[in-house]
mmCIF file of C-alpha atoms and ligand atoms in Angstrom:
data_model
loop_
_atom_site.group_PDB
_atom_site.id
_atom_site.type_symbol
_atom_site.label_atom_id
_atom_site.label_comp_id
_atom_site.label_asym_id
_atom_site.label_seq_id
_atom_site.Cartn_x
_atom_site.Cartn_y
_atom_site.Cartn_z
ATOM 1 C CA UNK U 1 92.205 15.752 -145.781
ATOM 2 C CA UNK U 2 90.203 18.205 -147.849
ATOM 3 C CA UNK U 3 91.987 20.105 -150.630
ATOM 4 C CA UNK U 4 90.484 23.324 -151.961
ATOM 5 C CA UNK U 5 92.137 25.444 -154.632
ATOM 6 C CA UNK U 6 92.006 29.227 -154.363
ATOM 7 C CA UNK U 7 92.505 30.846 -157.749
ATOM 8 C CA UNK U 8 93.457 34.520 -157.364
ATOM 9 C CA UNK U 9 93.014 37.341 -159.846
ATOM 10 C CA UNK U 10 90.766 35.687 -162.415
ATOM 11 C CA UNK U 11 90.140 38.029 -165.360
ATOM 12 C CA UNK U 12 87.025 36.955 -167.309
ATOM 13 C CA UNK U 13 87.706 36.502 -171.060
ATOM 14 C CA UNK U 14 91.497 36.648 -170.767
ATOM 15 C CA UNK U 15 91.867 33.882 -168.134
ATOM 16 C CA UNK U 16 88.910 31.759 -169.212
ATOM 17 C CA UNK U 17 90.925 28.791 -170.431
ATOM 18 C CA UNK U 18 93.601 28.950 -167.765
ATOM 19 C CA UNK U 19 91.112 29.071 -164.884
ATOM 20 C CA UNK U 20 89.023 26.306 -166.462
ATOM 21 C CA UNK U 21 92.152 24.189 -166.768
ATOM 22 C CA UNK U 22 93.122 24.864 -163.156
ATOM 23 C CA UNK U 23 89.711 23.549 -162.102
ATOM 24 C CA UNK U 24 89.887 20.505 -164.411
ATOM 25 C CA UNK U 25 93.369 19.608 -163.205
ATOM 26 C CA UNK U 26 92.296 20.077 -159.591
ATOM 27 C CA UNK U 27 89.348 17.719 -160.093
ATOM 28 C CA UNK U 28 91.258 15.088 -162.104
ATOM 29 C CA UNK U 29 94.092 15.027 -159.574
ATOM 30 C CA UNK U 30 91.808 14.538 -156.576
ATOM 31 C CA UNK U 31 91.157 17.984 -155.075
ATOM 32 C CA UNK U 32 87.686 18.683 -153.655
ATOM 33 C CA UNK U 33 86.867 22.075 -155.093
ATOM 34 C CA UNK U 34 87.899 25.508 -156.277
ATOM 35 C CA UNK U 35 87.178 29.052 -155.165
ATOM 36 C CA UNK U 36 87.674 31.574 -157.957
ATOM 37 C CA UNK U 37 88.500 35.153 -156.973
ATOM 38 C CA UNK U 38 88.506 38.124 -159.313
ATOM 39 C CA UNK U 39 85.716 38.413 -161.856
ATOM 40 C CA UNK U 40 82.643 36.215 -161.544
ATOM 41 C CA UNK U 41 82.392 34.006 -164.581
ATOM 42 C CA UNK U 42 79.399 31.684 -164.579
ATOM 43 C CA UNK U 43 80.395 30.083 -167.933
ATOM 44 C CA UNK U 44 83.414 28.498 -166.248
ATOM 45 C CA UNK U 45 81.247 27.080 -163.492
ATOM 46 C CA UNK U 46 78.815 25.626 -166.043
ATOM 47 C CA UNK U 47 81.666 24.014 -167.957
ATOM 48 C CA UNK U 48 83.177 22.377 -164.854
ATOM 49 C CA UNK U 49 79.809 21.202 -163.556
ATOM 50 C CA UNK U 50 79.064 19.719 -166.967
ATOM 51 C CA UNK U 51 82.300 17.706 -166.827
ATOM 52 C CA UNK U 52 81.478 16.668 -163.258
ATOM 53 C CA UNK U 53 78.013 15.527 -164.299
ATOM 54 C CA UNK U 54 79.427 13.312 -167.066
ATOM 55 C CA UNK U 55 82.655 12.116 -165.486
ATOM 56 C CA UNK U 56 81.477 11.981 -161.864
ATOM 57 C CA UNK U 57 82.820 13.006 -158.483
ATOM 58 C CA UNK U 58 81.843 15.811 -156.159
ATOM 59 C CA UNK U 59 84.075 18.704 -157.177
ATOM 60 C CA UNK U 60 82.732 22.101 -156.024
ATOM 61 C CA UNK U 61 83.036 25.456 -157.813
ATOM 62 C CA UNK U 62 82.531 28.730 -155.957
ATOM 63 C CA UNK U 63 83.269 32.371 -156.508
ATOM 64 C CA UNK U 64 84.946 34.356 -153.736
ATOM 65 C CA UNK U 65 84.603 38.093 -153.253
ATOM 66 C CA UNK U 66 87.416 39.083 -150.945
ATOM 67 C CA UNK U 67 90.376 36.744 -151.010
ATOM 68 C CA UNK U 68 91.873 38.274 -147.823
ATOM 69 C CA UNK U 69 88.762 37.279 -145.936
ATOM 70 C CA UNK U 70 88.780 33.764 -147.380
ATOM 71 C CA UNK U 71 92.408 33.312 -146.319
ATOM 72 C CA UNK U 72 91.745 34.702 -142.831
ATOM 73 C CA UNK U 73 88.666 32.557 -142.272
ATOM 74 C CA UNK U 74 90.443 29.448 -143.536
ATOM 75 C CA UNK U 75 93.243 30.051 -141.009
ATOM 76 C CA UNK U 76 90.803 30.831 -138.192
ATOM 77 C CA UNK U 77 89.158 27.486 -138.922
ATOM 78 C CA UNK U 78 92.484 25.876 -137.944
ATOM 79 C CA UNK U 79 93.344 24.839 -141.493
ATOM 80 C CA UNK U 80 96.441 25.324 -143.611
ATOM 81 C CA UNK U 81 97.328 27.552 -146.533
ATOM 82 C CA UNK U 82 99.829 26.466 -149.158
ATOM 83 C CA UNK U 83 100.802 29.123 -151.678
ATOM 84 C CA UNK U 84 102.441 27.985 -154.910
ATOM 85 C CA UNK U 85 105.004 30.568 -155.960
ATOM 86 C CA UNK U 86 108.246 30.646 -157.904
ATOM 87 C CA UNK U 87 109.852 32.345 -154.867
ATOM 88 C CA UNK U 88 108.997 29.599 -152.372
ATOM 89 C CA UNK U 89 110.792 26.617 -150.863
ATOM 90 C CA UNK U 90 111.261 23.768 -153.388
ATOM 91 C CA UNK U 91 108.436 21.216 -153.172
ATOM 92 C CA UNK U 92 110.686 18.171 -152.507
ATOM 93 C CA UNK U 93 112.026 19.892 -149.347
ATOM 94 C CA UNK U 94 108.593 20.359 -147.752
ATOM 95 C CA UNK U 95 106.295 17.712 -149.220
ATOM 96 C CA UNK U 96 106.798 15.146 -146.448
ATOM 97 C CA UNK U 97 105.944 17.691 -143.765
ATOM 98 C CA UNK U 98 102.891 18.882 -145.732
ATOM 99 C CA UNK U 99 101.698 15.285 -146.250
ATOM 100 C CA UNK U 100 102.056 14.431 -142.578
ATOM 101 C CA UNK U 101 99.630 17.161 -141.457
ATOM 102 C CA UNK U 102 96.002 16.087 -141.318
ATOM 103 C CA UNK U 103 94.641 19.631 -141.616
ATOM 104 C CA UNK U 104 92.503 20.664 -144.582
ATOM 105 C CA UNK U 105 94.487 22.643 -147.135
ATOM 106 C CA UNK U 106 93.794 25.709 -149.222
ATOM 107 C CA UNK U 107 96.150 25.659 -152.193
ATOM 108 C CA UNK U 108 96.621 29.142 -153.568
ATOM 109 C CA UNK U 109 97.617 29.782 -157.168
ATOM 110 C CA UNK U 110 98.122 33.313 -158.397
ATOM 111 C CA UNK U 111 97.246 35.380 -161.381
ATOM 112 C CA UNK U 112 98.960 38.493 -162.661
ATOM 113 C CA UNK U 113 100.367 39.802 -159.351
ATOM 114 C CA UNK U 114 100.117 38.142 -155.965
ATOM 115 C CA UNK U 115 99.981 40.608 -153.050
ATOM 116 C CA UNK U 116 102.549 40.417 -150.243
ATOM 117 C CA UNK U 117 99.950 39.453 -147.623
ATOM 118 C CA UNK U 118 99.353 36.114 -149.332
ATOM 119 C CA UNK U 119 103.017 35.218 -148.739
ATOM 120 C CA UNK U 120 102.700 36.310 -145.110
ATOM 121 C CA UNK U 121 99.529 34.414 -144.217
ATOM 122 C CA UNK U 122 100.559 31.176 -146.008
ATOM 123 C CA UNK U 123 101.861 28.322 -143.855
ATOM 124 C CA UNK U 124 104.009 27.272 -146.786
ATOM 125 C CA UNK U 125 105.238 29.200 -149.826
ATOM 126 C CA UNK U 126 106.183 26.377 -152.155
ATOM 127 C CA UNK U 127 108.005 26.469 -155.487
ATOM 128 C CA UNK U 128 107.856 23.942 -158.286
ATOM 129 C CA UNK U 129 111.343 24.794 -159.512
ATOM 130 C CA UNK U 130 112.505 28.388 -159.146
ATOM 131 C CA UNK U 131 111.787 29.162 -162.788
ATOM 132 C CA UNK U 132 108.628 31.087 -163.703
ATOM 133 C CA UNK U 133 106.073 28.959 -165.563
ATOM 134 C CA UNK U 134 102.367 28.267 -165.167
ATOM 135 C CA UNK U 135 99.762 28.015 -162.415
ATOM 136 C CA UNK U 136 98.225 24.980 -164.147
ATOM 137 C CA UNK U 137 101.525 23.117 -164.259
ATOM 138 C CA UNK U 138 102.444 24.132 -160.708
ATOM 139 C CA UNK U 139 99.121 22.829 -159.380
ATOM 140 C CA UNK U 140 99.373 19.535 -161.274
ATOM 141 C CA UNK U 141 102.857 18.817 -159.947
ATOM 142 C CA UNK U 142 101.893 19.787 -156.405
ATOM 143 C CA UNK U 143 98.852 17.477 -156.396
ATOM 144 C CA UNK U 144 100.837 14.643 -157.978
ATOM 145 C CA UNK U 145 103.514 14.846 -155.268
ATOM 146 C CA UNK U 146 100.951 15.312 -152.515
ATOM 147 C CA UNK U 147 98.974 12.203 -153.456
ATOM 148 C CA UNK U 148 102.076 10.168 -154.343
ATOM 149 C CA UNK U 149 100.772 9.560 -157.870
ATOM 150 C CA UNK U 150 97.339 8.446 -156.677
ATOM 151 C CA UNK U 151 95.554 10.412 -159.442
ATOM 152 C CA UNK U 152 96.025 7.357 -161.695
ATOM 153 C CA UNK U 153 93.909 5.244 -159.353
ATOM 154 C CA UNK U 154 91.071 7.631 -158.627
ATOM 155 C CA UNK U 155 87.512 6.457 -159.202
ATOM 156 C CA UNK U 156 84.809 9.100 -159.621
ATOM 157 C CA UNK U 157 81.411 8.312 -158.155
ATOM 158 C CA UNK U 158 78.156 8.651 -160.112
ATOM 159 C CA UNK U 159 79.857 9.013 -163.483
ATOM 160 C CA UNK U 160 77.725 8.743 -166.620
ATOM 161 C CA UNK U 161 80.682 7.905 -168.819
ATOM 162 C CA UNK U 162 84.079 6.336 -168.319
ATOM 163 C CA UNK U 163 87.040 6.240 -170.677
ATOM 164 C CA UNK U 164 88.523 2.803 -171.258
ATOM 165 C CA UNK U 165 92.250 3.241 -171.755
ATOM 166 C CA UNK U 166 93.431 1.832 -175.067
ATOM 167 C CA UNK U 167 96.619 2.032 -177.079
ATOM 168 C CA UNK U 168 94.871 2.923 -180.359
ATOM 169 C CA UNK U 169 91.142 3.454 -180.042
ATOM 170 C CA UNK U 170 89.029 6.142 -178.398
ATOM 171 C CA UNK U 171 86.824 4.075 -176.124
ATOM 172 C CA UNK U 172 84.154 5.381 -173.823
ATOM 173 C CA UNK U 173 81.673 3.379 -171.810
ATOM 174 C CA UNK U 174 78.225 4.740 -170.918
ATOM 175 C CA UNK U 175 77.277 3.835 -167.382
ATOM 176 C CA UNK U 176 73.585 3.194 -166.838
ATOM 177 C CA UNK U 177 72.041 4.783 -163.780
ATOM 178 C CA UNK U 178 69.592 2.598 -161.899
ATOM 179 C CA UNK U 179 66.650 4.671 -160.669
HETATM 180 C C1 SAM D 1 102.186 33.200 -164.400
HETATM 181 S S1 SAM D 1 102.534 33.336 -162.693
HETATM 182 C C2 SAM D 1 102.629 35.088 -162.395
HETATM 183 C C3 SAM D 1 103.074 35.486 -160.977
HETATM 184 C C4 SAM D 1 103.360 37.002 -160.813
HETATM 185 N N1 SAM D 1 104.363 37.424 -161.745
HETATM 186 C C5 SAM D 1 103.800 37.356 -159.397
HETATM 187 O O1 SAM D 1 104.937 37.714 -159.188
HETATM 188 O O2 SAM D 1 102.986 37.272 -158.492
HETATM 189 C C6 SAM D 1 100.985 32.865 -162.048
HETATM 190 C C7 SAM D 1 101.045 31.824 -160.986
HETATM 191 O O3 SAM D 1 101.671 30.648 -161.460
HETATM 192 C C8 SAM D 1 102.231 29.912 -160.368
HETATM 193 N N2 SAM D 1 103.643 29.620 -160.661
HETATM 194 C C9 SAM D 1 104.341 30.003 -161.751
HETATM 195 N N3 SAM D 1 105.589 29.520 -161.709
HETATM 196 C C10 SAM D 1 105.692 28.797 -160.571
HETATM 197 C C11 SAM D 1 106.730 28.031 -159.967
HETATM 198 N N4 SAM D 1 107.922 27.925 -160.530
HETATM 199 N N5 SAM D 1 106.471 27.431 -158.785
HETATM 200 C C12 SAM D 1 105.256 27.527 -158.206
HETATM 201 N N6 SAM D 1 104.237 28.232 -158.734
HETATM 202 C C13 SAM D 1 104.449 28.859 -159.896
HETATM 203 C C14 SAM D 1 102.042 30.786 -159.128
HETATM 204 O O4 SAM D 1 100.942 30.336 -158.381
HETATM 205 C C15 SAM D 1 101.801 32.174 -159.730
HETATM 206 O O5 SAM D 1 101.088 33.004 -158.882
#
């Protein structure tokens, strides 16, 4: 199952760190890519692709123009839309059903104000508690539940470096490429 994040309402400058962190969390927790809607911000793309180059994997970064069209086309392709929102159904109530579907998933996280039509077109409006907090946190918890904690076992292909976990030291191994 392919997981793509749709980040709505990105405001260059103001949301630089938050959107970068959404992408880094998505990648580290096993999603396949992100589509950023709002302002085009090539610095963010460079930063994520730089991390991908060093730490491996195949995470994709794209910019989307019209989010309504992206949502419509995703649905027309027979895939699912999961919108993370404080107003939705609590994650533990729907996670088993979401996990059992083999359809690709677009996971929508909002920005300043999410339009009504996103709630309407989503297959699931899912809350990570019904308290307002953060799109980064909401995404991390969703992906953790969805994969059943598998983010701790992920291996990223074609990495140039790999961190060796250690209780005290900062250890990083350089991986030699053969070609
Ligand atoms: C800082 S919130 C602002 C949402 C905005 N006030 C609105 O009503 O549309 C930005 C995003 O964080 C995510 N978010 C925040 N709290 C959440 C929660 N408790 N459960 C799920 N997602 C949440 C949602 O994706 C939301 O669109």
